[in-house]
Every structure is written in structure tokens, then in C-alpha cells.
Tab-separated table of C-alpha atoms in Angstrom:
chain	number	residue	atom	x	y	z
A	28	VAL	CA	0.000	0.000	0.000
A	29	GLN	CA	1.248	3.464	-0.891
A	30	LEU	CA	-0.277	6.491	0.808
A	31	GLN	CA	-0.330	10.089	-0.446
A	32	ALA	CA	-1.480	12.725	2.025
A	33	SER	CA	-2.651	16.173	0.973
A	34	GLY	CA	-4.796	19.089	2.075
A	35	GLY	CA	-2.592	20.756	4.634
A	36	GLY	CA	-2.032	24.476	4.711
A	37	LEU	CA	-2.217	27.674	6.728
A	38	VAL	CA	-5.467	28.497	8.494
A	39	GLN	CA	-6.523	30.911	11.201
A	40	ALA	CA	-7.562	29.630	14.585
A	41	GLY	CA	-11.195	28.585	14.433
A	42	GLY	CA	-10.939	27.654	10.781
A	43	SER	CA	-11.249	24.315	9.040
A	44	LEU	CA	-9.212	22.040	6.800
A	45	ARG	CA	-9.865	18.669	5.234
A	46	LEU	CA	-6.952	16.319	4.809
A	47	SER	CA	-7.034	13.514	2.287
A	48	CYS	CA	-4.992	10.357	2.041
A	49	ALA	CA	-5.157	8.510	-1.245
A	50	ALA	CA	-4.117	4.882	-1.139
A	51	SER	CA	-2.992	2.506	-3.807
A	52	GLY	CA	-2.776	-1.199	-3.290
A	53	ARG	CA	-5.025	-4.167	-3.091
A	54	THR	CA	-5.542	-4.223	0.661
A	55	PHE	CA	-6.863	-0.700	1.288
A	56	SER	CA	-10.468	-1.780	1.666
A	57	THR	CA	-9.537	-4.268	4.380
A	58	ASN	CA	-7.053	-2.088	6.253
A	59	VAL	CA	-7.505	0.006	9.340
A	60	GLU	CA	-6.599	3.615	8.559
A	61	ALA	CA	-5.427	6.316	10.933
A	62	TRP	CA	-4.073	9.813	11.223
A	63	PHE	CA	-1.166	10.782	13.438
A	64	ARG	CA	0.563	14.120	13.872
A	65	GLN	CA	3.942	15.357	14.958
A	66	ALA	CA	4.775	18.855	16.100
A	67	PRO	CA	8.365	20.136	16.233
A	68	GLY	CA	10.223	18.719	19.207
A	69	LYS	CA	7.404	16.349	20.090
A	70	GLU	CA	6.720	12.691	19.545
A	71	ARG	CA	4.307	11.495	16.897
A	72	GLU	CA	0.854	11.214	18.441
A	73	PHE	CA	-2.353	9.445	17.561
A	74	VAL	CA	-5.191	11.592	16.216
A	75	ALA	CA	-7.921	9.309	14.846
A	76	VAL	CA	-8.539	5.816	13.506
A	77	ILE	CA	-11.253	4.221	11.403
A	78	SER	CA	-12.041	0.561	10.902
A	79	ALA	CA	-11.950	-1.187	7.549
A	80	SER	CA	-15.725	-1.016	7.258
A	81	GLY	CA	-15.860	2.589	8.390
A	82	GLY	CA	-18.273	1.624	11.115
A	83	SER	CA	-15.942	2.255	14.035
A	84	THR	CA	-13.853	5.301	14.820
A	85	ARG	CA	-11.827	6.553	17.730
A	86	TYR	CA	-10.284	9.925	18.469
A	87	ALA	CA	-7.662	11.432	20.703
A	88	ASP	CA	-9.283	13.393	23.511
A	89	SER	CA	-7.642	16.575	22.269
A	90	VAL	CA	-9.542	16.477	18.955
A	91	LYS	CA	-12.782	14.784	19.936
A	92	GLY	CA	-15.788	16.791	18.797
A	93	ARG	CA	-13.706	18.855	16.360
A	94	PHE	CA	-12.178	16.302	13.974
A	95	THR	CA	-13.940	13.633	11.930
A	96	ILE	CA	-12.276	10.711	10.187
A	97	SER	CA	-14.026	9.035	7.274
A	98	ARG	CA	-13.216	6.829	4.318
A	99	ASP	CA	-14.456	6.336	0.800
A	100	SER	CA	-13.560	2.876	-0.383
A	101	THR	CA	-14.729	3.654	-3.921
A	102	LYS	CA	-11.931	6.220	-4.077
A	103	ASP	CA	-9.464	4.396	-1.821
A	104	THR	CA	-9.231	7.563	0.229
A	105	VAL	CA	-9.422	8.402	3.914
A	106	TYR	CA	-10.247	11.904	5.106
A	107	LEU	CA	-9.734	13.974	8.213
A	108	GLN	CA	-12.124	16.884	8.544
A	109	MET	CA	-10.699	19.341	11.046
A	110	ASN	CA	-12.933	22.071	12.419
A	111	ASN	CA	-12.363	24.773	15.022
A	112	LEU	CA	-8.620	24.444	14.623
A	113	LYS	CA	-6.407	25.619	17.454
A	114	PRO	CA	-2.751	26.699	17.403
A	115	GLU	CA	-1.889	23.504	19.267
A	116	ASP	CA	-3.195	21.475	16.309
A	117	ALA	CA	-0.300	22.717	14.174
A	118	ALA	CA	1.856	19.772	13.117
A	119	VAL	CA	2.776	17.528	10.251
A	120	TYR	CA	-0.109	15.130	9.786
A	121	TYR	CA	0.548	11.582	8.632
A	122	CYS	CA	-1.869	8.972	7.410
A	123	ALA	CA	-1.144	5.362	8.229
A	124	SER	CA	-2.522	1.979	7.270
A	125	ALA	CA	-2.584	-1.281	9.186
A	126	VAL	CA	-3.142	-4.674	7.628
A	127	ALA	CA	-4.388	-6.144	10.881
A	128	GLY	CA	-5.284	-4.841	14.285
A	129	TRP	CA	-6.661	-1.675	15.758
A	130	GLY	CA	-3.986	0.452	17.321
A	131	LEU	CA	-3.392	3.835	18.872
A	132	GLU	CA	0.362	3.359	18.714
A	133	ALA	CA	2.392	4.201	15.630
A	134	SER	CA	4.080	0.813	15.846
A	135	ALA	CA	0.782	-0.870	14.939
A	136	TYR	CA	0.828	0.558	11.414
A	137	ASP	CA	2.520	-0.964	8.403
A	138	TYR	CA	2.388	1.842	5.880
A	139	TRP	CA	2.814	5.613	6.145
A	140	GLY	CA	2.186	8.595	3.936
A	141	GLN	CA	4.710	11.380	3.532
A	142	GLY	CA	2.934	13.891	5.768
A	143	THR	CA	1.189	17.183	5.147
A	144	GLN	CA	1.865	20.364	7.106
A	145	VAL	CA	-0.920	22.076	9.015
A	146	THR	CA	-0.194	25.547	10.368
A	147	VAL	CA	-2.679	27.398	12.565
A	148	SER	CA	-2.246	31.094	13.217
A	149	SER	CA	-3.614	32.649	16.376
């Protein structure tokens, strides 16, 4: 599986962005997909995960109620809708794919996209 993340950019606090992660490969429809982020000087942290069917999701407490993860298997794409962005949301966002399992740790994921930068001005 190859992952291509896009949609990052500069937004004012309170604004919105939608990240996309386009996947290629035969196992996308059966993989768990997730978003992580990494700010300068910090460790990569879990943001959101969605099951292969799309029926189950989970979010980090810091983004719950503001971010929504979704997937479109017809387009082999997973999305992260980010609303009411805060300066502390600024980071490089990575999409990740897992062949098996349901993890909140980066080590659970087999494939990674290249990252897309999100900058939030206050």
C-alpha cells in the first residue's frame, strides 16, 4: 500500500481544513486507517482511527468533537475533517494503514504517507 497525504495548509484559529490520504494497493479496503501528527520537538501522536468497514472510529481526547475521520472505499481515500482548529493542532499530519489490528500506537501501522503540514495562526 502506498499512501499520499494532501490538504494541509495555513489556516486561522477557528478555521477548518480537510486532509485527504489517497491509497494505492489491493488491501486498502480491508485495512484500518489512521491519522497521526507530529509537532516540532514532540513525539508522533495518535489523532484518529477508522475501521476497515468505516463503522468504528476513535479519536484522541484533544480532537474529539472537532475532527472527523471518514473513508471512501470507492476512491481508496481516507479523510480527516478538522474544524475549530487551534494553534496547538499545528503539526505535520501523517496517514497510516494497518493490515491487521486496531492500534493507537504508531508501531501498529505498516504503511505511512509522507505527511502534510498544518499551520494554525492565532
